[in-house]
XYZ file of C-alpha atoms in Angstrom:
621
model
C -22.631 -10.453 13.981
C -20.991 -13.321 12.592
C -17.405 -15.134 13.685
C -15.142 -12.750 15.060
C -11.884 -12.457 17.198
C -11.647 -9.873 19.612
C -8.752 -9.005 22.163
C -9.682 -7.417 25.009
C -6.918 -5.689 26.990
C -6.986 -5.348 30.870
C -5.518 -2.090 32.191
C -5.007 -0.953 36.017
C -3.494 0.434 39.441
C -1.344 -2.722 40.745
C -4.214 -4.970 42.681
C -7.003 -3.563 41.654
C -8.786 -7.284 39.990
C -7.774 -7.341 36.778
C -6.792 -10.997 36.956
C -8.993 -12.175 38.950
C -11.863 -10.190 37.158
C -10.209 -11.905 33.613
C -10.492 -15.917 35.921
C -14.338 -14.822 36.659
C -15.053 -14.082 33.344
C -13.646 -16.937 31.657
C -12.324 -19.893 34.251
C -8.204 -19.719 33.224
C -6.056 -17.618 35.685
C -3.890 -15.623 33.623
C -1.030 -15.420 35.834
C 1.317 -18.299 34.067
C 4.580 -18.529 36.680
C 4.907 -19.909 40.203
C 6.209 -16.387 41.359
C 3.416 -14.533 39.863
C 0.564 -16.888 41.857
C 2.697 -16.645 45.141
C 2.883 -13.020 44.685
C -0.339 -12.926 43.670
C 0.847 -10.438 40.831
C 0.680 -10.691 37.091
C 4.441 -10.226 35.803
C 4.104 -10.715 32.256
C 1.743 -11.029 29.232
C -1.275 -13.821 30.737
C -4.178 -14.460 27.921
C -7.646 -15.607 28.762
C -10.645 -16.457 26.169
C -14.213 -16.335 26.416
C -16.837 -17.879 23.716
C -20.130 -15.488 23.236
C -21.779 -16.921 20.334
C -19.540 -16.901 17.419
C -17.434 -14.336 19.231
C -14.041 -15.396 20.565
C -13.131 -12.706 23.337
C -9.044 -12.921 23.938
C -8.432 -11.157 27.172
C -4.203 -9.438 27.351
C -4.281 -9.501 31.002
C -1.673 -7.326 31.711
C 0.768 -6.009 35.153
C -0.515 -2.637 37.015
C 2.741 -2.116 39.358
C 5.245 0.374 37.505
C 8.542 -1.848 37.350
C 7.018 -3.852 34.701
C 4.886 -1.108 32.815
C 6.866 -2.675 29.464
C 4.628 -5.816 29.688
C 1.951 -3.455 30.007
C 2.369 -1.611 26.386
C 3.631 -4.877 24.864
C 0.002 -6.344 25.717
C -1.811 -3.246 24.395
C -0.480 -4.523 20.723
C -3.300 -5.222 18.986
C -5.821 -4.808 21.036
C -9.623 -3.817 20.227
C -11.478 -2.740 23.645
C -9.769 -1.629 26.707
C -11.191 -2.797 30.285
C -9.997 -0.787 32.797
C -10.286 -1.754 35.877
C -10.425 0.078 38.958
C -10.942 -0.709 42.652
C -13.739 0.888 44.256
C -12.178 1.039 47.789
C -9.199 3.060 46.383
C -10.411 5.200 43.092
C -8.211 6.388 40.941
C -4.253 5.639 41.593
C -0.848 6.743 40.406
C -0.539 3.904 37.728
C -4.362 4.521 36.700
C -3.106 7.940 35.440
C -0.068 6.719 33.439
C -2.019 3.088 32.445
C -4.751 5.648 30.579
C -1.946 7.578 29.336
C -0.326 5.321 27.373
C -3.833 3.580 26.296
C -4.631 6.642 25.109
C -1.828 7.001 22.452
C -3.287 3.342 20.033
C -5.795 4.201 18.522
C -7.959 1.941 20.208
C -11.512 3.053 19.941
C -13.656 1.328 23.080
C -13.106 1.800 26.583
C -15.157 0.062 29.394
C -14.368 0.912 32.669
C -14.866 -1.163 35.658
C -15.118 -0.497 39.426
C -14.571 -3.877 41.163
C -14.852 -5.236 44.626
C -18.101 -3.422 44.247
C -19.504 -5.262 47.054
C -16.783 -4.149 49.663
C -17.898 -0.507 49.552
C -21.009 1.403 50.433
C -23.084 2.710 47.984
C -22.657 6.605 48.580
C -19.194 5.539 48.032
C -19.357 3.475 45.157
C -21.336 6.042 43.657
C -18.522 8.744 44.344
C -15.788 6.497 42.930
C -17.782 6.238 39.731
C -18.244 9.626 39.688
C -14.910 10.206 39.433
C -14.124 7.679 37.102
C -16.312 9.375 34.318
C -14.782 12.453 34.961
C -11.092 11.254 34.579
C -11.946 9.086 31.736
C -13.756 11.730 29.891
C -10.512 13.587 29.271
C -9.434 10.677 26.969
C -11.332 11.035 23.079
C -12.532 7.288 22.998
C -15.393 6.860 20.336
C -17.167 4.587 22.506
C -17.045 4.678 26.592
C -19.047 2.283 28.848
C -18.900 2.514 33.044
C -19.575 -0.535 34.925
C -20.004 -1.774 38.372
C -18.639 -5.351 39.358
C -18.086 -7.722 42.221
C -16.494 -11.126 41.464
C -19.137 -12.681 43.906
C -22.357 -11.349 42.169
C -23.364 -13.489 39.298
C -25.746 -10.539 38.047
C -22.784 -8.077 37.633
C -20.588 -10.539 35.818
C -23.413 -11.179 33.181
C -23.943 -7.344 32.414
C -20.351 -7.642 32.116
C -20.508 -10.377 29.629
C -23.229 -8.394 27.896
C -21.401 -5.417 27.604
C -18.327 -7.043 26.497
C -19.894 -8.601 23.231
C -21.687 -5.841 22.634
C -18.652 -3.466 22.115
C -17.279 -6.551 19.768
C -19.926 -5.523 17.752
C -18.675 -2.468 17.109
C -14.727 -3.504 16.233
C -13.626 -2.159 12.684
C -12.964 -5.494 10.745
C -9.259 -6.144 11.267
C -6.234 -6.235 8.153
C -7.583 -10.250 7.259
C -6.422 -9.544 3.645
C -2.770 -8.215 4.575
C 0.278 -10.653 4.692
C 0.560 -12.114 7.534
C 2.691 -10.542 10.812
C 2.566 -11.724 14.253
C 4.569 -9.661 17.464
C 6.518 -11.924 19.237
C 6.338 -11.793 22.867
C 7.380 -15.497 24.351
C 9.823 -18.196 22.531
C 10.408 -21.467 24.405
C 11.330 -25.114 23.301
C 8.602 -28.163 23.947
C 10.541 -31.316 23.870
C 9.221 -33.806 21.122
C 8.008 -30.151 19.152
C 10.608 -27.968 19.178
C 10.608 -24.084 18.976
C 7.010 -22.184 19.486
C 6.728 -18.872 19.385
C 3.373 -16.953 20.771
C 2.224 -13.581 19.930
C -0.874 -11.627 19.306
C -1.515 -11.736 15.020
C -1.958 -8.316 13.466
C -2.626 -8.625 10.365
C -3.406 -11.576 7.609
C -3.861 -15.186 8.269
C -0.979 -17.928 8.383
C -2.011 -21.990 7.785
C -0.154 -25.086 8.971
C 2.879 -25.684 6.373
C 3.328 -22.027 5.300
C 6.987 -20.569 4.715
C 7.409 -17.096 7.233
C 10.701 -15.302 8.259
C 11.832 -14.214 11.763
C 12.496 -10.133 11.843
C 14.599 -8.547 12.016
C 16.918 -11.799 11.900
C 15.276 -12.973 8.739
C 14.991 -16.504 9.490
C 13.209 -18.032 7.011
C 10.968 -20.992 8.686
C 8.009 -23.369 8.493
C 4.950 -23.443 10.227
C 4.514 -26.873 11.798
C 1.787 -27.040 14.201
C -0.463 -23.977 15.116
C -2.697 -23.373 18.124
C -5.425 -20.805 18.794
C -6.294 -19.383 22.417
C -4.624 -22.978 23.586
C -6.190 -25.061 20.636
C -4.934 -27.021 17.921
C -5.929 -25.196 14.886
C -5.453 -25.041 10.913
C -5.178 -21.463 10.800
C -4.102 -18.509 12.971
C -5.872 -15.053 11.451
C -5.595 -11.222 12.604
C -7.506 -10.540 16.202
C -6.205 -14.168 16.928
C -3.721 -14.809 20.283
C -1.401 -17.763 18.300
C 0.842 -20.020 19.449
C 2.899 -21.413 16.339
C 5.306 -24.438 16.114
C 8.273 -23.465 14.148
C 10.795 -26.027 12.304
C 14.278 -25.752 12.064
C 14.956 -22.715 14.630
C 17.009 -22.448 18.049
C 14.183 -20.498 20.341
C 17.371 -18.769 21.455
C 17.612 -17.314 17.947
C 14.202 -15.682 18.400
C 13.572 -12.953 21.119
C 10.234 -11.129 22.758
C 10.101 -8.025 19.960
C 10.648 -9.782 17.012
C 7.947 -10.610 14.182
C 6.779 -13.679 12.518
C 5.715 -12.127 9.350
C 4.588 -13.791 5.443
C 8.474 -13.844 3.711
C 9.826 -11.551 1.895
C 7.047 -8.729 2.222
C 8.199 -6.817 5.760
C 11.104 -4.291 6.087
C 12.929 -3.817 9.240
C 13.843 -0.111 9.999
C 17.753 0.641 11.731
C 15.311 3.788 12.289
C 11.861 6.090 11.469
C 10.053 8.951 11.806
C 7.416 9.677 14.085
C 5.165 12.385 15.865
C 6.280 12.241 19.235
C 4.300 14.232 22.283
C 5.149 14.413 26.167
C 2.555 13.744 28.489
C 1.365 16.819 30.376
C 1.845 15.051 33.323
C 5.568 15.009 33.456
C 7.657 17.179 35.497
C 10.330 20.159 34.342
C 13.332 17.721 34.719
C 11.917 14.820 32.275
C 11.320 16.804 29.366
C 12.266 15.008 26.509
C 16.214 16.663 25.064
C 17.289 16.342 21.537
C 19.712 13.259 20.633
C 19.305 12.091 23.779
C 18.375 8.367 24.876
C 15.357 6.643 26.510
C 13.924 3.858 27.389
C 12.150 2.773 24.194
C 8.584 0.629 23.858
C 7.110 -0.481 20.953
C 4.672 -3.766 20.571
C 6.222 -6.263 22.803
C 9.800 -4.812 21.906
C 11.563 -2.724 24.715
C 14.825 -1.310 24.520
C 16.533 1.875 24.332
C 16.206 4.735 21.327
C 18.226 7.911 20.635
C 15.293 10.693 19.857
C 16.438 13.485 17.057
C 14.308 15.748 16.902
C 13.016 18.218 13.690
C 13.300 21.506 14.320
C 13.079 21.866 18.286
C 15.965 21.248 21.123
C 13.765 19.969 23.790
C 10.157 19.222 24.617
C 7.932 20.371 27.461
C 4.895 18.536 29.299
C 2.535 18.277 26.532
C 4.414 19.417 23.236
C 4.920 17.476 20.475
C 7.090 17.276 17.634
C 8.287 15.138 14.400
C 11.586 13.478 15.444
C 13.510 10.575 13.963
C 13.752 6.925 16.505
C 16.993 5.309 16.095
C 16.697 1.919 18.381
C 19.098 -0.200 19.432
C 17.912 -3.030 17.312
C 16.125 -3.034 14.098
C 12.452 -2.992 14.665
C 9.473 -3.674 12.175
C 7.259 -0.635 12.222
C 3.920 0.010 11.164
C 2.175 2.662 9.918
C 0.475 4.595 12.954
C 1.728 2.140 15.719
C 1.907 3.395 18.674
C 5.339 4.163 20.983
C 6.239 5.104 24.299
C 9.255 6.701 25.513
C 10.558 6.028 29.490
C 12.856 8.335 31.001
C 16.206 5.586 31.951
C 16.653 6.937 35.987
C 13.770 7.541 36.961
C 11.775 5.136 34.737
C 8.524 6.854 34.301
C 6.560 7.034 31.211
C 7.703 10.575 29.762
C 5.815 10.307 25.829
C 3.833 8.677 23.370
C 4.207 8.623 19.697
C 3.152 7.594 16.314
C 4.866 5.787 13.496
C 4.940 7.783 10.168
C 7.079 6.564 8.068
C 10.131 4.021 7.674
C 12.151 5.681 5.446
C 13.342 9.251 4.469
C 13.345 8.412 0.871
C 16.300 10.385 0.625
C 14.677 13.419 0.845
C 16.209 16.669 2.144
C 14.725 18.041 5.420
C 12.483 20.579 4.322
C 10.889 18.044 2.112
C 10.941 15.262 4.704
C 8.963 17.650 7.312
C 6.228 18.577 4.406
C 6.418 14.554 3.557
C 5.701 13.695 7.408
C 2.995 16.461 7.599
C 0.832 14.702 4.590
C 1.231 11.286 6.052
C 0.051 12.057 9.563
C -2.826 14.117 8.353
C -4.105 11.647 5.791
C -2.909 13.285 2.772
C -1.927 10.530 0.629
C -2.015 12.320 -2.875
C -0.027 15.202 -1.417
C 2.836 13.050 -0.290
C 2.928 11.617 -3.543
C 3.282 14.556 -5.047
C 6.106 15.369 -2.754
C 7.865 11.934 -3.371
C 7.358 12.540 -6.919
C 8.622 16.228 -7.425
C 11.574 15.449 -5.032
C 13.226 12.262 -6.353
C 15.292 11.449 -9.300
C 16.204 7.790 -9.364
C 14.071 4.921 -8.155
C 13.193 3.410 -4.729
C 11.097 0.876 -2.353
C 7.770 2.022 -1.467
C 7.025 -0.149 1.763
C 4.518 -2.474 1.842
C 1.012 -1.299 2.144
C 0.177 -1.360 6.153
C 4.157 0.261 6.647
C 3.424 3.159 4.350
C 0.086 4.561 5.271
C -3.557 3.526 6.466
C -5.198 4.087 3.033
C -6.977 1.483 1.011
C -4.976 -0.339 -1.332
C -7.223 0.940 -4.361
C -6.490 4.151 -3.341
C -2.809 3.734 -3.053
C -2.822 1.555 -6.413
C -4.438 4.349 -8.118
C -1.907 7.346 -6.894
C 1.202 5.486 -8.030
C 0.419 4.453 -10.923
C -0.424 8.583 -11.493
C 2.753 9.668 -9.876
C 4.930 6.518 -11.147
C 6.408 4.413 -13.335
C 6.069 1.107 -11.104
C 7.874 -2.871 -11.060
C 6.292 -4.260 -8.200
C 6.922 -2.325 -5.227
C 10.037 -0.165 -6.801
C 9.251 2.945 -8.652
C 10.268 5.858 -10.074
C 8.620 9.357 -10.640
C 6.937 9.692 -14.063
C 8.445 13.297 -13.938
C 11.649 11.699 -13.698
C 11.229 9.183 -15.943
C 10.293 11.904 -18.522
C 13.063 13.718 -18.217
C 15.527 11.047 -18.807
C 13.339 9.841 -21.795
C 13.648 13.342 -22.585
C 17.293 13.700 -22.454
C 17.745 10.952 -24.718
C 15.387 11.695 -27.739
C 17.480 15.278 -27.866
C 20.363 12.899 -28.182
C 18.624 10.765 -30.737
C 16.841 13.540 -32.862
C 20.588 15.301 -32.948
C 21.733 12.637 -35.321
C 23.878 11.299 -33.147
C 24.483 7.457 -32.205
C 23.030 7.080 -28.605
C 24.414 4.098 -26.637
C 21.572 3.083 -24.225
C 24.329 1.995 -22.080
C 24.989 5.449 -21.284
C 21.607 5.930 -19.646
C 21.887 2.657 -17.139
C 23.157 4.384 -14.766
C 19.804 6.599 -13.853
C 17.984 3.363 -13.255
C 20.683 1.737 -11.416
C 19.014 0.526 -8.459
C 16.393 -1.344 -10.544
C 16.804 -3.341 -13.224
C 13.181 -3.739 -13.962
C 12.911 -0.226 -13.998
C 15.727 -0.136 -16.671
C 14.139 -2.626 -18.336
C 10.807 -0.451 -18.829
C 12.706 2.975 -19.740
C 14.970 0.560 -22.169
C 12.117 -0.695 -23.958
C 10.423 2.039 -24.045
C 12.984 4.581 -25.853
C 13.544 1.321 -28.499
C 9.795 1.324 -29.180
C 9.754 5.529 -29.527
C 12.954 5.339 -31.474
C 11.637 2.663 -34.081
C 7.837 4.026 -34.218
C 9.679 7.518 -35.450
C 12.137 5.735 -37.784
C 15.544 5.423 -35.718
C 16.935 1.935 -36.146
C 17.626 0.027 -33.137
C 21.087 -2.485 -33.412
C 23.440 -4.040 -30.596
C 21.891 -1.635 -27.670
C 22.429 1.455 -30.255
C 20.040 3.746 -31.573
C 20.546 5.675 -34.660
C 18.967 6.684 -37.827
C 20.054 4.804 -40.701
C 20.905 5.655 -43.822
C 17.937 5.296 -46.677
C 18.690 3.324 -50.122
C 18.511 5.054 -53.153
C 15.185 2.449 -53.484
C 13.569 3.724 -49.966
C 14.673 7.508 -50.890
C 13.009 6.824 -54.312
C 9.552 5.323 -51.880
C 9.506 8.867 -50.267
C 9.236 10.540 -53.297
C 6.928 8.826 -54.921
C 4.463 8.737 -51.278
C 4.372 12.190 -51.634
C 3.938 12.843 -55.795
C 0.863 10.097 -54.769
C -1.058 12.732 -52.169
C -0.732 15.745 -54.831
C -2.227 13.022 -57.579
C -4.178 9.882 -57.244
C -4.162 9.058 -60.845
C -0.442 8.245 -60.041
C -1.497 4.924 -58.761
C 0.615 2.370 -60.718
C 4.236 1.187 -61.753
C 3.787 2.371 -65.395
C 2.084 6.106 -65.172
C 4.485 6.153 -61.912
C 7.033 5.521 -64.226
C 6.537 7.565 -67.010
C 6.046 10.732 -64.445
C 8.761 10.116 -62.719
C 10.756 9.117 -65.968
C 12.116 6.077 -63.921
C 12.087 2.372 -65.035
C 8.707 0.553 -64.204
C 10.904 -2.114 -61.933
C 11.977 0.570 -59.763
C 8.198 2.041 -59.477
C 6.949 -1.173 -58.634
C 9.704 -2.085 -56.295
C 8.741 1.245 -54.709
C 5.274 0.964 -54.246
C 6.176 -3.036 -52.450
C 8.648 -0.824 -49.896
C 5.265 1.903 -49.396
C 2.983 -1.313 -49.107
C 5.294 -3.447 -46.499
C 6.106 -0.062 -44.316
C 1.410 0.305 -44.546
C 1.600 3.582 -46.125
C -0.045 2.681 -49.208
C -3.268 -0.006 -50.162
C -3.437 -1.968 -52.795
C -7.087 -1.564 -54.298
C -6.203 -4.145 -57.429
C -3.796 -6.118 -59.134
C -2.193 -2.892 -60.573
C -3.513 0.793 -58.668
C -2.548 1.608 -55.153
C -3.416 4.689 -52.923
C -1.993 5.865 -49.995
C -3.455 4.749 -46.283
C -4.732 7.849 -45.326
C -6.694 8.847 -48.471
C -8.453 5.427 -48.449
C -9.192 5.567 -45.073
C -10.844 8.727 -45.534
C -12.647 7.830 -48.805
C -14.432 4.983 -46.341
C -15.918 7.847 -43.648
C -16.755 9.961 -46.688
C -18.495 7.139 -47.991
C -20.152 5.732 -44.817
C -21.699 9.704 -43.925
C -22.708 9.772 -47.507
C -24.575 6.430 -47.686
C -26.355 7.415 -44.400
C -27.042 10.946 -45.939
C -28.161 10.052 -49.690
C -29.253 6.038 -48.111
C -26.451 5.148 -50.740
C -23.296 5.436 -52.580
C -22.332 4.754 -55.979
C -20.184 5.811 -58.675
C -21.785 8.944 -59.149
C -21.840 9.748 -55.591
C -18.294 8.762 -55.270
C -16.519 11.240 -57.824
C -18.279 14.005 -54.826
C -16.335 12.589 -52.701
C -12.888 12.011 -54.329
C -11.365 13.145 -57.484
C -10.398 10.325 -59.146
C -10.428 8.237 -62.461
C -13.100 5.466 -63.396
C -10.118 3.151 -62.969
C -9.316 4.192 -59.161
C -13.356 4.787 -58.750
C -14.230 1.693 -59.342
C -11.650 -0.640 -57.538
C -12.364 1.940 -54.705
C -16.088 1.052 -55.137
C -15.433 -2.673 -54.996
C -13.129 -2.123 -51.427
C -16.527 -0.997 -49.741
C -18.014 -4.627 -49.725
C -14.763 -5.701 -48.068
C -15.295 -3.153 -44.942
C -18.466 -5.672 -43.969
C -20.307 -2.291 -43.729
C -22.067 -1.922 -46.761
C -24.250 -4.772 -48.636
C -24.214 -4.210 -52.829
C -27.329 -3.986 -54.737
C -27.442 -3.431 -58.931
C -23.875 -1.396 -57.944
C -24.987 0.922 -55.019
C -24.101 0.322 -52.037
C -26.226 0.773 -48.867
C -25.071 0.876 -45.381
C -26.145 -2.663 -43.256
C -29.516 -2.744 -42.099
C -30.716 0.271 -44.606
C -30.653 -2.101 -47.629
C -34.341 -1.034 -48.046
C -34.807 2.354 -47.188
C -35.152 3.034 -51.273
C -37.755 0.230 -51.473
C-alpha cells in the first residue's frame, strides 16, 4: 500500500463508546480536560493514532450530545473514513440521525459502522440492532459501507476491527500532497520556553520546519519553528496529517479555533460565497430556512453566525435546496466543495447542509452568476469559462486552484490559457482583450496619433496585464509599419529616399533584369547614388537579396526560385543553367549568381555546374 496518513472520524448518539472504542484501539484516551474525564464525556476535538504497517490511522474522536454538535463538524474536516458508532443496547438515537446527517453532506466516501457493547446484549437482539443499522445507513450514498460488531472486552472483535480499518485505508483517494500548504485551526495555546502552537488537521500540501506561512484571515505572516506529528517531533507535517506546529513571533491570542495556517501569499479569505445549500428532510415547518435571515453557521472548525441570501427562492422547505450567497460574521477561507452546516439560533438544531462553489461573483450580473454556479457544481469547467469569458470586460483574480474548482491543474491550465490572456493568476478574456486591441488598430490605421496612455485605463487593475496588451499593439504597430516614439504610435512620414525604395521594390517584381544601381538608374532616369542608396534601404528593411557584388532580387522571388529549384532537382535528379531559365525568366547575369546561391542553401552539392540535391549526387552515375 505504501506510507499513508489516514484520519478516521468517530461519529455517535452521546455514550454510545466512541472514546472508549478510539482508547481500545490505540492506548491514548482522547478526552484531553479534567471535566471531560469526570464527566466521562468528550467536549472537544480528542485525536488518537494507530500504526498498521506503514499506515498511520489518526482517529477525530469527536462529542455525540447536541450542545456541542460544532466540535462535531469541526472534527469531520478532513476526514477519510467515518466510524460510526452505535450502542447495541439502545439502536439508533436522536443524535445518530442528525450525526449521519451532517456526515453525509463531505464528501467522505467510507463508512464503517459499529455496534458496541456487543457483549451486553443477546444475540436475537444484537442481530435486530444491526438490522436496523443497515437499513438506516443505506439511505446515505457512501461508495463503500462496512457493518461491524464490537465489544471492548473481546480481543477477536477489536482485531477484525483493526483489519477492517486498514483495509478501507486502502481505498482513500491520494490526498492534495502537491497543493500549498493549509492547515484548519482548531486549538492555539502558549508552552512556556516554546511559545505559540497551533494544532489542526492539514488539508492540503506539506509544510517543513523553518518555512514562512500566514495566519487567515488575520494574515500574520509567521515561521514554523518546531513541528510535531500525532504527538511527535517531526521534520514535516503533510496533508492526512493531525499537526501540531510551533509558531515564532505570534500572541496565541492573535490566533483563534477557525482560522488557517496556510503557504503565504497563495489563500484568499472570502467577507462571503456562494454555495448550494439544502434543508434536511428531517426538519420541522417552523425551521425552514427564510431568505436574509441569520443562523448559526459551521464550517471546518469555524462556528459562528451567517446571513443566508438566497437566488431566486424566499424560503426553503424540509429537503429543498437552492444556490444562495453566505455572508459570515468573519472572513472565512473557503474551499472548493467544502462542506457547511447551518443551525437554527433558538432552537439550535441542525436545519442544512451545503457546498462551497465559488468565492467570488466575478462581478457578474445574476443571471450569469446562477448559469456560472450551475457549471461549477456540475463539473463543467469549460462551460464556466466560457461564461467568465463572454461576461467580463476588464481583468480579475482567478482563485487558487483547490478554491476555484476540483479539476486537475492540467485541465484548468489548458482552459485559461484558451479563454485568457493570463499574468500569473490575473487574467483577462481573450475576447476582451481583442476588442480593445481592436479598438486601437481602427485608431491607428485612421492615421491618427494614438496615445497608448489612453488605453491604460481598460487594464487598470493589472499592470502586467497592461504590460502584455502594451507590448503587444507596439509589436503589431511596428511589424505593419507604424512607428512607435515616447508611448505614441503613428505612421511616419517616408523620405523622398524610402518613397524612391517603394518604387523601385515594385518596378523589381514586374522585371528582374532591373537588378542593379546602373540599369536601375537609367530606367528610372535617376542618379546611380540614389539607386544604390535605394536598394541598401530594400536590403536593411530584408525585402531584397543581394546575389553579387552588383545584382539584387527581391526576397520573395529568390525564395521561390530555391523550391522551384529543389522540386526540379528531385524531378530531373538536377538543376543547371538550362533547367533554371524553366524556372525563372532571367538573364545569364542574374542566372548564374542565382546558380551559385544554391551551394550556399547546404542543400545541393555542385558537380561540372549541376547541381544535385544531398544524398542524390549519384543518381546520374
Amino acid at each position: 500500500m505504501g506510507r499513508q496518513n489516514v484520519i478516521v472520524g468517530t461519529a455517535g448518539h452521546i455514550d454510545h463508546g466512541k472514546s472508549a472504542l478510539v482508547e481500545r484501539l490505540t492506548g491514548v484516551h482522547p478526552d484531553r480536560f479534567k471535566e471531560e474525564q469526570e464527566r466521562g464525556i468528550t467536549l472537544d476535538l480528542g485525536f488518537a493514532a494507530l500504526e498498521i504497517d506503514e499506515t498511520t490511522i489518526s482517529f477525530v474522536d469527536v462529542p455525540g450530545h447536541e450542545k456541542l454538535i460544532r466540535n462535531m463538524i469541526a472534527g469531520a474536516t478532513g476526514i477519510d473514513i467515518i466510524l460510526f458508532a452505535v450502542d447495541a443496547t439502545e439502536g439508533i438515537k436522536p443524535q445518530t440521525i442528525e450525526h449521519a446527517d451532517i456526515l453525509s453532506v463531505l464528501n467522505i466516501e467510507t463508512l464503517i459502522v459499529v455496534l458496541t457493547k456487543a457483549d451486553k446484549v443477546s444475540e436475537a437482539l444484537l442481530n435486530r440492532r444491526l438490522s436496523e443499522a443497515r437499513e438506516f445507513f443505506n439511505r446515505f450514498t457512501y461508495p463503500y459501507k462496512r457493518f461491524l460488531t464490537v465489544s471492548i472486552y473481546e480481543q477477536h472483535s477489536i482485531d477484525n476491527l483493526k483489519k477492517t480499518l486498514y483495509e478501507c485505508s486502502g481505498l482513500i483517494s491520494s490526498r492534495y500532497t502537491s497543493h500549498d500548504f493549509l492547515m484548519r485551526i482548531d486549538r492555539s495555546f502558549s508552552v512556556k520556553g516554546a511559545g505559540t502552537v497551533v494544532t489542526g488537521s492539514c488539508i492540503t500540501g506539506q509544510i517543513k520546519t523553518g518555512d514562512d506561512i500566514e495566519i487567515l484571515p488575520a494574515g500574520i505572516q509567521t515561521k514554523v519553528k518546531n513541528i510535531q506529528v500525532h504527538s511527535k517531533n517531526s521534520l514535516s507535517a503533510s496533508a492526512g496529517d493531525r499537526a501540531a506546529l510551533n509558531v515564532t513571533g505570534v500572541d496565541k491570542n492573535n490566533v483563534h479555533r477557525g482560522d488557517i495556517a496556510a503557504a503565504p501569499k497563495v489563500f484568499s479569505p472570502a467577507a462571503s460565497f456562494y454555495a448550494r445549500l439544502k434543508t434536511f428532510s428531517s426538519i420541522s415547518k417552523k425551521d425552514v430556512i427564510k431568505h436574509n435571515k441569520s443562523y448559526r453557521f459551521l464550517i471546518g472548525t469555524y462556528a459562528g453566525e451567517a446571513k443566508i441570501i438566497l437566488l431566486g427562492k424566499k424560503s426553503l422547505n424540509a429537503g429543498e435546496s437552492a444556490l444562495c450567497k453566505i455572508v459570515p460574521d468573519k472572513s472565512y477561507t473557503p474551499l472548493f466543495g467544502e462542506a457547511f452546516f447551518l443551525r437554527s439560533l433558538s432552537p439550535q438544531i441542525t436545519v442544512a447542509g451545503g457546498k462551497v462553489l465559488s468565492i467570488t461573483n466575478f462581478g457578474l450580473a445574476k443571471n450569469n452568476l446562477l448559469t456560472l454556479l450551475s457549471c461549477m457544481e456540475n463539473g463543467k469547467a469549460e462551460e464556466a469559462f466560457k461564461v467568465l469569458e463572454t461576461n467580463i470586460e476588464g481583468t480579475f483574480d482567478i482563485p487558487t486552484l483547490i478554491q476555484f474548482t476540483d479539476k486537475k491543474s492540467d485541465e484548468i491550465k489548458h482552459l485559461i490559457k484558451k479563454y485568457f490572456i493570463s499574468a500569473g493568476r490575473t487574467v483577462t478574456p481573450r475576447k476582451y482583450f481583442s476588442k480593445i486591441t481592436d479598438m486601437a488598430k481602427e485608431e491607428i490605421y485612421s492615421g491618427k496619433t494614438l496615445s497608448l496612455s489612453g488605453y491604460h485605463k481598460y487594464f487598470k487593475n493589472s499592470e502586467n496585464i497592461w504590460k502584455i496588451f502594451r507590448e503587444n499593439l507596439i509589436r503589431l504597430a511596428e511589424k505593419n509599419g507604424y512607428t512607435y516614439e515616447n508611448e505614441k504610435i503613428f505612421k511616419k512620414r517616408k523620405s523622398e529616399h524610402e518613397k524612391l525604395a517603394d518604387e523601385i521594390y515594385e518596378k523589381m517584381s514586374q522585371d528582374v533584369s532591373l537588378s542593379n544601381a546602373a540599369n536601375l538608374s537609367s530606367f528610372l532616369n535617376i542618379s546611380e547614388k540614389a539607386a544604390a542608396n535605394a536598394l541598401t534601404i530594400l536590403a536593411n528593411k530584408g525585402k531584397v537579396k543581394k546575389l553579387d557584388e552588383k545584382n539584387f532580387i527581391r526576397t520573395d522571388i529568390f525564395d521561390n526560385f530555391i523550391q522551384l529549384a529543389v522540386k526540379t532537382a528531385k524531378k530531373e535528379q538536377y538543376i543547371d543553367l538550362k533547367k533554371a531559365k524553366t524556372i525563372i525568366k532571367a538573364p545569364r547575369k542574374i542566372l548564374i549568381p542565382l546558380i551559385e546561391q544554391l551551394d550556399k542553401t547546404g542543400l545541393f552539392t555542385n558537380k561540372d555546374n549541376k547541381r544535385y540535391l544531398k544524398g542524390d549526387e549519384t543518381a546520374e552515375f
